[in-house]
Structure formats: C-alpha cells, structure tokens
Amino acid sequence: MNGAQTLIRTLVACGVDVCFANPGTSEMHFVAALDDVPEMRGILGLFEGVVTGAADGYGRMTGRPAATLLHLGPGLGNGIANLHNARRARTPVVNVVGDHATTHVALDPPLTSDIESLARPVSRWFRSSGTPGALAGDAVAAVEGAFGPPGGVATLVVPADVSWQEAGQPASGHPGAVWEPVAEDAVAEAAKALRSGEPAVLLVGGNAVRRRGLAAADRVARATGAKLLCETFPARMERGAGIPPVERLGYLAEFTIAQLQGARHLVLADALAPVSFFAYPNLPGYLVPEGCEVHTLAAGCDDAPGALEALAEMLGAPPSPRGVQVASRPDRPTGALNAQSLAAAIGALLPEGAVVSDEGNTSGLFVSGATAGAPPHDWLCLTGGAIGQGLPLATGAAVACPDRPVLCLEADGSAMYTNQALWTQVRESLDVTTVVLNNGSYAILELELSRVGAADPGPRAKSMLELGHPDLDFVALASGMGVPAWRATTAEEFTVQLERALSTPGPALVEAVLR
Ligand SMILES: Cc1ncc(C[n+]2csc(CCOP(=O)(O)OP(=O)(O)O)c2C)c(N)n1
Ligand SMILES: [Mg+2]
C-alpha cells in the first residue's frame, strides 16, 4: 500500500469520507488512490476557494471534517480566504496539501514555496508528514486536530514521495469533539450578575445558537429579564417557527452600541465581547459600554449549551422556553423588485428544513426578518468577513445534507469570487437554489467610503465600487456551467422564478435585478 492509499484509508477509518479537491502533479498518487478506496468521495472544485469553502459548509452541517486536497503553496494560497472563514467558524477541516518530493525541494523548482508560513495563520494544527511510516499516525492526528475542541483547520502537508512510497497499514481512530463541562464557578458568577437587578445582556454565539442552546438561553433571559442577543455572524444558527428567536448584533458599530446601551452586565455564552468590524475616526472599537462588567459563562472548549442549561437550573427558570417563534410568513409580494419585496418572496417560500447560506450582504438585509417565522431552518453566516464564501459553503452544505433544500443568498460582487462552485453543484447533482442579489455594485463599500471619512469620492473612486460597464449577466454565467437560470425584474417574476427554482431538482439560479 502506498502512502496515498494509506492516507485515504486512514481518513475513511476516522470517519472522513468526503474530499473536496483541486489537485496537481504532486497529488497524482492521491488522485489515483481514489479508485482503490471507493469509500472516499472525491469532489472536484475548479478553484481552491471553492474547495475550502465547501469543506467549511460540509463541516458546519455535519460537525465532522471533510478533507481538502490542494496543490502546494499556490493552491493553498488560493484557498486561504475561505480557510480563514472556516477558522473563524471553528469548523473542523482536514486540509491536505501536496508538496514536492522531499528529495526535490532543495532544487527550488518553480512551485516551491513556504507552505508552512501560508498555512499556520489559518490552521489550529499543522504537520508536514516526513516519512511514509509516519503518515497513518499523522492522518489520525490531523483528524483529531480538526475536531479540537474547538474545531478548526488541521493542515497536513504530504510530500509526493511520501505518497508514492510503501507506507504500511492504515491506522484507525474514533476522533470526535468532547466539549468540557463548565465549572460551577462560572455558572454561579453569571447567575449572580443576572440576579443583580441591574440591566444585563446575555450574548450567545458559536455552539449556543442551535436549538438546545437557544432554548436554555430563552429560559435564562425570561427568568431574569436579561436581554438576549446573538453574535453578528454565527457560523450556524437554528431559527424559525417553534425555536426561540434571538436578535443578532448589528454589523454597524452604531447599531451594536444602541443594542448594548445601558447594560451593566454582559454574560458571554460562546461569543466574544463585541468589537467594531473596522475602526472609524469617531467611534469606539470596543463596543461593550463603559461600566459594563463582562462575565464569560462559556468559551473555547466549553460545552456552551450545557452551561446555559446549568445556568437556567441554578436560576430556577421554568423548564421549557416560553418565547418560541410563532409560525408566520409574509404574503407573496407584488410590484417593484427591491430588497424588501425580495425578502418577502423568500419568506413566503422558504422550504421547511432549508439550509441558508447567507452572503446576501446589503441587499439581503431584510431576509432575516422576513424568514423569522418560516418553518425551522439553519442559517450560515460569513464568519470571517472574507467574501466569496456563499456559493462554496452552500455546495458543501448540500453534500452534507442531501435530503435538505439549500438556499444560497449571494450578492453580485461576492458571487464573482467563487462562482465556479455552480459547476460542482451540477456535477454532483446538489439541490442548491442560488439567488443572486444583483445591485450592480459593491454597495457596502459605497457606504463605508463615507463612514470612514474619506474625501468626497470622485469618478475614479466611484468606478472602483460599481460593477457595471459591462453589467454582469448571471443567467449567462450560470448557463455556461450547466445551471438552469432565470432573471427577475419585478416582485411577481421573482416569486414565480424562486418557486420554480426551489422545485427544480439539482441546482438552479435566479438573478434578482435590484436597481
Ligand atoms: C476576500 C475579500 N476581499 C475583499 C473584501 C472587501 N469587500 C467587502 S464587501 C465587498 C463588496 C461586496 O459587494 P457585494 O457582494 O456585491 O455586496 P453589496 O455590498 O453590494 O451588498 C468587498 C470587495 C472582503 N471583505 N473580502
Ligand atoms: Mg453588490
């Protein structure tokens, strides 16, 4: 058995059986070994950002890592933005990077680079496998490294000669994430703060925004009068009818400041103390109000839902949440197609059990509100702010959840980073409906331009932020990759087309013209 076969068999034995790949010459033995180990599903992505973003989406939805297969430093470099988002989401990913043969590196051939320096900032675990004999053990350690807790990117570099030499038997293991119970002290401190009678906020994030954590958080908030809020961009949030709703912190610092105003205690359940996304000349960066005490209930490796349940018990909260979301949907919209009517149509049609990959950006602002009372669904956000996540994330989520409809809300500018994901969706028959929110611009940056206090923009500055000349034709782009696609310019058209796209098996795309 050569190294590549040993590696793949070991990954499969550890429960890693999907590999999103964009290979090169140094990974040819890995590619060849896919036929020897049919348990590993290889999925081709036509750009590394698709590969890494899909691995993130898969990991968020299964809680288990997928593997990637990337080609040396340049391939890894192309995939880094979405590995960054995965790092911020704490998604387990086994990031396999092929390298030159150990004997070849010293010759400094063209593709040689410092892979470790590229990988370290996005990886919570890193190893270069130096010998075929060590490879199986290294692979098990990589899967363990990806699981954490907390989860993250484990980068395993595999030199070509390690792949092609005899490597012996695969190893196996049962890695998984074991979250640590929270110390009673932390629960008692939070209980004391929430009982103080002073205004308090319970801020949830990470693992605390699934159904179980939200139910416990709702009990705590209702028993104490604390305001319940959620981090701005959760990796995976469960929401919809029957689930306690939670307001997310705003993206703009001004909103967050208003949401936290007057709080004397901030209890963190798997969330970080809020900071502004960027610095602005006349705004604070740290958004916790002055005089507000921060109490960390759960962080890092902690079992956040368990901590919230313990807190609810300690507070003597009623046993079940009382504030669950009632079912409600907006009417099908009519008239002009704009951010509000687009949101209403999505709210009217979002299928039960949907997984929403949200990179709708400014034009998607109202969708969250319009879908609040829709049947239960999962919501995946842009955790690390590196755009180009939405389409790959939806792709990986659809691989992870073949029985669930996936809806990708994709702003036009962000869509152009990784639109090759559409091709993978066709090839793998993935049930993803993509809505492109085509506002013809980098709208958020037009806003930011004035917010940061830059001088009045001239035509040259404005041309850096608008996407016309030529207008992007997303129907043509999608059709060119085999995805059935329609363009909507009115609310009625959009609603009908979205309905058709959602009922189309496999991928489909609706371009919403919002101008
Ligand atoms: C990887 C990466 N490159 C660049 C940026 C800077 N950036 C932030 S938002 C944005 C444009 C977003 O435009 P679009 O996706 O069309 O959304 P809109 O603002 O129009 O709603 C850019 C380029 C970023 N966040 N991440
Ligand atoms: Mg835009």
XYZ file of C-alpha atoms and ligand atoms in Angstrom:
542
model
C 0.000 0.000 0.000
C 1.496 3.342 -0.958
C 1.304 6.448 1.193
C -1.667 7.919 -0.650
C -3.675 4.722 -0.166
C -2.678 4.521 3.488
C -3.647 8.151 3.982
C -7.069 7.834 2.368
C -7.858 4.557 4.121
C -6.871 6.105 7.448
C -9.051 9.151 6.842
C -12.005 6.915 5.971
C -11.373 4.798 9.069
C -11.566 8.020 11.098
C -14.903 8.968 9.524
C -13.580 11.424 6.932
C -15.105 10.210 3.687
C -15.523 13.313 1.523
C -12.602 15.081 -0.120
C -13.041 18.394 -1.919
C -10.112 18.540 -4.285
C -8.201 20.592 -6.792
C -5.114 18.504 -7.467
C -1.826 18.895 -9.285
C 1.128 16.695 -10.185
C 2.328 16.258 -6.598
C -1.124 14.854 -5.677
C -1.415 12.324 -8.511
C -0.967 9.307 -6.248
C -3.742 10.615 -4.004
C -5.982 11.015 -7.073
C -5.125 7.523 -8.315
C -5.840 6.049 -4.883
C -9.455 7.280 -5.006
C -10.196 4.286 -7.234
C -8.690 1.925 -4.678
C -10.737 3.343 -1.822
C -14.294 3.888 -3.121
C -15.470 4.830 0.385
C -13.810 8.208 -0.113
C -15.944 10.523 -2.266
C -13.749 12.850 -4.278
C -15.419 16.097 -5.366
C -13.686 18.351 -7.833
C -13.713 22.112 -7.290
C -12.460 24.320 -10.108
C -10.793 26.814 -7.810
C -9.296 26.284 -4.367
C -11.634 28.834 -2.760
C -14.476 26.538 -3.792
C -12.710 23.541 -2.268
C -12.033 25.172 1.088
C -15.414 26.915 1.333
C -17.198 23.645 0.542
C -15.212 21.866 3.248
C -16.355 24.612 5.642
C -20.023 24.192 4.665
C -19.769 20.426 4.998
C -18.138 20.649 8.411
C -20.649 23.184 9.731
C -23.542 20.922 8.805
C -22.147 17.512 9.812
C -19.918 18.507 12.719
C -17.309 16.251 11.070
C -14.394 17.288 8.893
C -14.198 16.839 5.171
C -10.739 16.594 3.670
C -9.426 19.011 1.089
C -6.741 18.307 -1.465
C -4.710 21.339 -2.503
C -1.661 21.804 -4.680
C 1.411 23.123 -2.857
C 1.691 26.705 -1.613
C -0.069 28.390 -4.537
C -3.097 26.083 -4.308
C -3.262 26.594 -0.562
C -2.876 30.350 -1.074
C -5.875 30.405 -3.392
C -7.901 28.640 -0.719
C -6.882 30.735 2.260
C -9.764 33.253 2.366
C -12.298 30.504 2.934
C -9.983 28.661 5.325
C -9.940 31.926 7.246
C -13.758 31.888 7.348
C -13.631 28.246 8.486
C -11.166 29.174 11.230
C -13.499 31.896 12.442
C -16.412 29.444 12.317
C -14.324 26.849 14.199
C -15.229 24.313 11.535
C -13.301 21.048 11.553
C -11.424 20.650 8.239
C -8.605 18.242 7.348
C -6.645 20.379 4.935
C -4.369 18.131 2.864
C -1.712 19.987 0.900
C 0.539 18.116 -1.503
C 4.185 19.116 -1.685
C 7.199 18.374 -3.814
C 9.037 15.145 -3.061
C 11.363 15.601 -0.087
C 14.308 14.989 -2.409
C 13.168 17.672 -4.836
C 12.618 20.721 -2.609
C 16.320 21.587 -2.367
C 16.410 22.128 -6.146
C 13.945 25.005 -5.730
C 11.710 24.142 -8.696
C 9.078 26.734 -9.678
C 6.235 25.645 -7.382
C 8.390 25.597 -4.255
C 7.257 27.982 -1.526
C 6.989 28.212 2.233
C 3.802 26.185 2.715
C 4.049 26.243 6.483
C 4.093 30.050 6.622
C 0.995 30.160 4.444
C -0.820 27.505 6.459
C -0.056 28.483 10.056
C -2.278 31.573 10.350
C -5.407 29.644 9.359
C -4.536 26.305 10.968
C -5.016 25.235 14.558
C -2.893 22.157 13.816
C -0.062 21.770 11.307
C 2.279 18.949 10.370
C 4.349 18.023 7.365
C 4.491 14.259 7.077
C 8.163 13.448 6.689
C 8.156 9.686 6.162
C 5.712 7.125 4.765
C 5.864 5.207 8.040
C 4.538 8.187 9.962
C 1.738 9.035 7.544
C -1.060 6.940 9.057
C -0.397 8.309 12.532
C -0.142 11.818 11.156
C -3.513 11.439 9.454
C -5.193 10.330 12.695
C -3.577 13.257 14.494
C -4.823 15.617 11.773
C -8.412 14.423 12.213
C -8.062 14.831 15.980
C -6.570 18.277 15.426
C -9.507 19.282 13.233
C -12.083 18.151 15.780
C -10.485 20.013 18.671
C -12.450 21.187 20.519
C -12.676 23.844 19.450
C -12.780 22.704 15.846
C -10.524 24.168 13.223
C -8.367 23.657 10.202
C -5.755 20.905 10.530
C -3.226 21.193 7.727
C -1.361 18.046 6.770
C 1.371 18.514 4.163
C 2.101 15.367 2.171
C 5.262 15.308 0.030
C 4.901 13.461 -3.259
C 7.450 10.774 -2.379
C 5.688 10.098 0.921
C 2.573 9.465 -1.190
C 4.236 7.125 -3.628
C 6.379 5.023 -1.283
C 5.253 1.912 0.569
C 3.590 3.150 3.766
C 2.188 0.123 5.542
C -1.172 -0.395 7.189
C -3.662 2.384 7.706
C -4.489 3.417 11.238
C -7.945 3.981 12.620
C -9.434 6.019 15.367
C -12.669 7.459 16.614
C -11.834 11.120 16.902
C -14.631 13.451 17.880
C -15.134 16.669 19.763
C -15.604 16.283 23.507
C -16.662 19.625 24.971
C -15.727 20.366 28.540
C -18.386 20.883 31.183
C -18.334 24.431 32.509
C -17.094 24.957 36.064
C -19.795 25.752 38.592
C -17.983 28.982 39.475
C -18.602 30.418 36.022
C -22.277 29.444 36.183
C -22.598 30.953 39.673
C -20.917 34.196 38.580
C -23.293 34.544 35.632
C -26.276 33.757 37.859
C -25.210 36.399 40.347
C -24.824 39.027 37.620
C -28.195 38.199 36.118
C -29.878 38.272 39.514
C -28.341 41.616 40.450
C -31.348 43.555 39.225
C -29.059 45.674 37.045
C -29.600 45.738 33.259
C -27.958 42.681 31.736
C -27.369 41.202 28.302
C -26.909 37.512 27.559
C -24.878 37.252 24.358
C -24.899 33.859 22.650
C -22.850 32.569 19.724
C -20.936 29.551 18.431
C -22.421 26.325 19.741
C -25.007 28.154 21.820
C -27.201 29.185 18.880
C -28.555 25.792 17.982
C -31.979 24.759 19.223
C -30.797 23.397 22.568
C -28.650 26.383 23.482
C -31.319 28.850 22.393
C -33.978 27.076 24.452
C -31.802 27.330 27.567
C -30.859 30.944 26.774
C -34.531 31.850 26.426
C -35.262 30.287 29.817
C -32.437 32.297 31.385
C -33.499 35.549 29.744
C -37.135 35.158 30.756
C -36.296 34.184 34.312
C -34.060 37.222 34.813
C -35.247 39.913 32.401
C -31.877 39.879 30.656
C -31.821 40.955 27.032
C -30.934 38.054 24.749
C -28.670 38.850 21.811
C -26.625 36.825 19.344
C -23.222 37.480 17.754
C -23.376 39.266 14.389
C -22.345 36.412 12.098
C -22.935 32.985 13.681
C -21.454 30.003 11.875
C -24.679 28.020 12.115
C -27.855 29.172 13.758
C -31.149 27.323 14.062
C -34.187 29.528 13.683
C -37.793 29.643 12.569
C -41.181 28.620 13.925
C -41.023 26.787 17.249
C -37.476 27.920 18.090
C -36.757 30.824 20.466
C -35.841 33.803 18.300
C -32.790 35.878 19.081
C -31.823 39.276 17.756
C -28.390 39.434 16.167
C -25.950 42.231 16.940
C -25.801 44.741 14.107
C -22.937 44.929 11.646
C -22.566 48.681 12.101
C -20.984 49.754 15.383
C -23.719 52.382 15.879
C -26.359 49.628 15.979
C -24.388 47.449 18.355
C -23.833 50.406 20.659
C -27.599 51.055 20.709
C -28.347 47.365 21.357
C -25.986 47.228 24.328
C -26.761 50.661 25.714
C -27.281 50.779 29.466
C -26.098 47.212 30.105
C -24.235 46.762 33.394
C -23.531 43.070 32.856
C -22.676 41.192 29.705
C -22.767 37.396 30.005
C -20.968 35.621 27.150
C -22.070 32.151 26.088
C -19.622 31.073 23.383
C -19.444 34.601 21.992
C -16.723 37.231 22.089
C -17.168 40.652 23.647
C -18.378 42.758 20.695
C -15.931 44.892 18.747
C -16.472 47.026 15.664
C -15.623 45.347 12.340
C -13.383 48.245 11.436
C -12.007 51.318 13.126
C -13.734 54.604 12.330
C -12.405 58.050 13.128
C -15.096 58.941 15.689
C -16.343 55.624 17.032
C -15.022 53.258 19.681
C -13.643 49.906 18.560
C -14.545 48.024 21.733
C -18.323 48.143 21.917
C -19.008 46.991 25.464
C -20.491 50.045 27.220
C -18.406 51.761 29.859
C -19.088 50.408 33.315
C -20.466 47.115 31.957
C -18.929 44.043 33.539
C -18.159 41.104 31.239
C -18.762 37.571 32.547
C -17.631 34.595 30.496
C -20.023 31.712 31.009
C -18.647 29.535 28.229
C -15.818 29.911 25.710
C -13.282 27.919 23.735
C -13.624 24.234 24.552
C -16.617 24.654 26.847
C -19.959 22.939 26.472
C -21.966 26.124 25.944
C -25.478 24.605 25.724
C -24.737 22.589 28.855
C -23.569 25.734 30.636
C -26.749 27.594 29.678
C -28.868 24.703 30.936
C -26.950 24.649 34.212
C -27.459 28.398 34.495
C -31.195 28.062 33.839
C -31.405 25.417 36.571
C -29.406 27.498 39.032
C -31.756 30.410 38.396
C -34.793 28.203 38.894
C -36.049 29.078 35.419
C -39.202 27.351 34.168
C -38.334 24.059 32.480
C -39.172 24.923 28.898
C -38.686 28.038 26.816
C -41.701 30.308 26.705
C -40.686 32.594 23.916
C -40.735 30.339 20.879
C -41.265 31.931 17.491
C -44.795 31.657 16.145
C -45.251 30.464 12.592
C -45.883 33.260 10.138
C -44.991 34.071 6.563
C -45.238 37.282 4.571
C -47.653 37.419 1.629
C -46.281 36.904 -1.850
C -45.059 40.355 -2.859
C -46.158 42.385 -5.863
C -44.759 45.423 -7.655
C -41.176 46.570 -7.750
C -38.365 44.160 -7.011
C -36.271 45.628 -4.216
C -34.623 44.439 -1.021
C -37.991 44.353 0.813
C -40.017 42.513 -1.822
C -37.151 40.082 -2.429
C -37.152 39.308 1.284
C -40.932 38.861 1.341
C -40.786 36.355 -1.512
C -38.099 34.339 0.258
C -40.104 34.485 3.491
C -43.202 33.289 1.659
C -41.424 30.327 0.061
C -38.519 29.177 2.272
C -38.956 25.396 2.496
C -39.021 23.520 5.780
C -35.602 22.264 6.813
C -33.772 24.596 4.463
C -30.112 25.395 4.942
C -29.487 29.037 4.096
C -26.006 30.149 3.094
C -26.211 33.883 3.611
C -23.904 36.118 1.638
C -26.685 38.472 0.622
C -24.854 41.446 2.111
C -26.625 44.838 1.895
C -29.478 43.763 -0.381
C -30.147 40.768 1.862
C -30.762 42.973 4.882
C -34.477 42.226 5.194
C -34.399 38.490 4.506
C -33.642 37.533 8.078
C -36.727 39.376 9.359
C -38.972 38.053 6.591
C -37.991 34.436 7.332
C -38.139 34.647 11.134
C -41.479 32.783 11.274
C -40.768 30.386 8.407
C -40.571 26.655 9.150
C -37.404 25.656 11.053
C -34.180 26.090 9.114
C -30.435 26.633 9.562
C -28.700 29.915 8.815
C -24.990 30.033 7.932
C -23.191 33.380 8.024
C -19.995 34.931 6.724
C -17.977 34.264 9.858
C -14.676 35.788 8.859
C -15.754 38.638 6.603
C -13.795 37.236 3.648
C -16.273 37.398 0.774
C -16.630 34.584 -1.739
C -17.892 32.177 0.883
C -21.574 31.803 -0.005
C -21.584 29.602 -3.107
C -18.892 27.168 -1.917
C -20.449 26.982 1.554
C -23.832 26.125 0.027
C -22.140 23.463 -2.087
C -20.545 21.779 0.908
C -23.756 22.054 2.947
C -25.650 20.310 0.138
C -23.107 17.478 0.088
C -23.529 17.196 3.858
C -27.346 17.285 3.758
C -28.560 15.575 0.585
C -32.136 15.459 1.878
C -32.426 19.146 2.677
C -33.009 22.076 0.325
C -30.146 24.566 0.317
C -30.750 28.233 -0.438
C -27.785 30.449 -1.236
C -28.283 34.200 -0.947
C -25.426 35.623 -2.948
C -24.607 39.284 -3.532
C -23.319 40.042 -7.032
C -19.853 41.215 -6.083
C -19.250 38.288 -3.740
C -20.651 35.856 -6.311
C -17.796 36.662 -8.679
C -15.081 35.361 -6.338
C -16.004 31.698 -6.389
C -18.784 31.226 -8.931
C -17.112 28.028 -10.162
C -18.967 26.383 -7.273
C -22.029 26.285 -9.551
C -20.259 23.820 -11.818
C -19.558 21.483 -8.891
C -23.228 21.723 -7.883
C -24.267 20.464 -11.326
C -21.686 17.741 -11.448
C -22.691 16.416 -8.024
C -26.466 16.954 -8.573
C -26.739 19.131 -5.491
C -30.111 20.644 -4.618
C -28.993 24.249 -4.240
C -31.109 27.239 -5.210
C -28.994 30.341 -5.651
C -30.467 33.825 -5.554
C -28.040 36.419 -6.905
C -28.773 39.837 -5.457
C -27.633 41.972 -8.337
C -27.408 45.589 -7.186
C -24.644 46.344 -9.658
C -22.181 47.498 -7.057
C -20.019 46.932 -4.039
C -22.808 48.715 -2.174
C -21.396 48.224 1.306
C -18.171 49.878 0.267
C -20.056 52.865 -1.101
C -21.458 53.249 2.401
C -18.109 52.619 4.073
C -16.430 55.190 1.865
C -18.384 57.947 3.549
C -18.351 56.340 7.007
C -14.578 56.197 7.255
C -14.467 59.890 6.440
C -12.713 59.563 3.095
C -12.875 62.657 0.912
C -15.873 63.108 -1.399
C -15.433 60.355 -3.965
C -14.596 61.417 -7.499
C -15.448 59.394 -10.611
C -12.283 57.330 -10.365
C -13.037 56.319 -6.783
C -16.684 55.569 -7.641
C -15.629 53.363 -10.541
C -13.781 51.106 -8.068
C -17.079 50.315 -6.351
C -19.576 49.905 -9.172
C -19.921 46.715 -11.179
C -21.366 47.984 -14.471
C -19.504 48.545 -17.785
C -20.094 45.760 -18.510
C -23.106 44.618 -16.496
C -22.690 41.111 -15.167
C -25.034 38.560 -16.729
C -25.540 35.890 -14.095
C -28.015 33.933 -16.207
C -25.335 33.516 -18.854
C -22.659 32.699 -16.282
C -24.860 30.054 -14.678
C -25.983 28.615 -18.022
C -22.354 28.336 -19.046
C -21.812 25.988 -16.122
C -24.985 23.986 -16.746
C -27.209 25.613 -14.124
C -30.760 26.497 -15.222
C -31.185 30.200 -14.512
C -33.759 32.993 -14.803
C -33.664 36.754 -14.395
C -36.321 38.641 -12.433
C -37.022 42.360 -12.596
C -40.366 42.509 -10.731
C -41.546 41.044 -7.438
C -44.060 38.791 -9.229
C -41.414 37.461 -11.593
C -39.011 36.835 -8.770
C -41.577 34.965 -6.702
C -42.572 32.691 -9.580
C -38.966 32.035 -10.548
C -37.877 31.349 -6.993
C -40.751 28.887 -6.637
C -39.677 27.180 -9.854
C -36.018 27.117 -8.815
C -36.861 25.640 -5.412
C -38.897 22.877 -7.024
C -36.206 22.119 -9.615
C -34.168 19.102 -8.531
C -30.468 19.892 -8.584
C -29.090 23.408 -8.786
C -30.961 26.406 -10.181
C -30.333 30.132 -10.045
C -32.459 33.254 -10.021
C -30.832 36.580 -10.722
C -32.740 39.326 -8.902
C -32.133 42.673 -10.567
C -32.249 45.231 -7.767
C -31.737 48.568 -9.476
C -11.746 38.384 0.397
C -12.277 39.765 0.481
N -11.940 40.674 -0.449
C -12.431 41.919 -0.398
C -13.262 42.289 0.610
C -13.744 43.724 0.726
N -15.159 43.805 0.454
C -16.060 43.818 1.455
S -17.605 43.930 0.922
C -17.093 43.991 -0.686
C -18.070 44.143 -1.800
C -19.345 43.409 -1.582
O -20.160 43.611 -2.706
P -21.394 42.670 -2.921
O -21.038 41.280 -2.643
O -21.970 42.983 -4.264
O -22.403 43.124 -1.777
P -23.126 44.535 -1.606
O -22.202 45.354 -0.792
O -23.375 45.103 -2.957
O -24.376 44.231 -0.881
C -15.728 43.901 -0.788
C -14.976 43.912 -2.053
C -13.598 41.314 1.573
N -14.397 41.566 2.595
N -13.111 40.061 1.469
Mg -23.493 44.214 -4.817
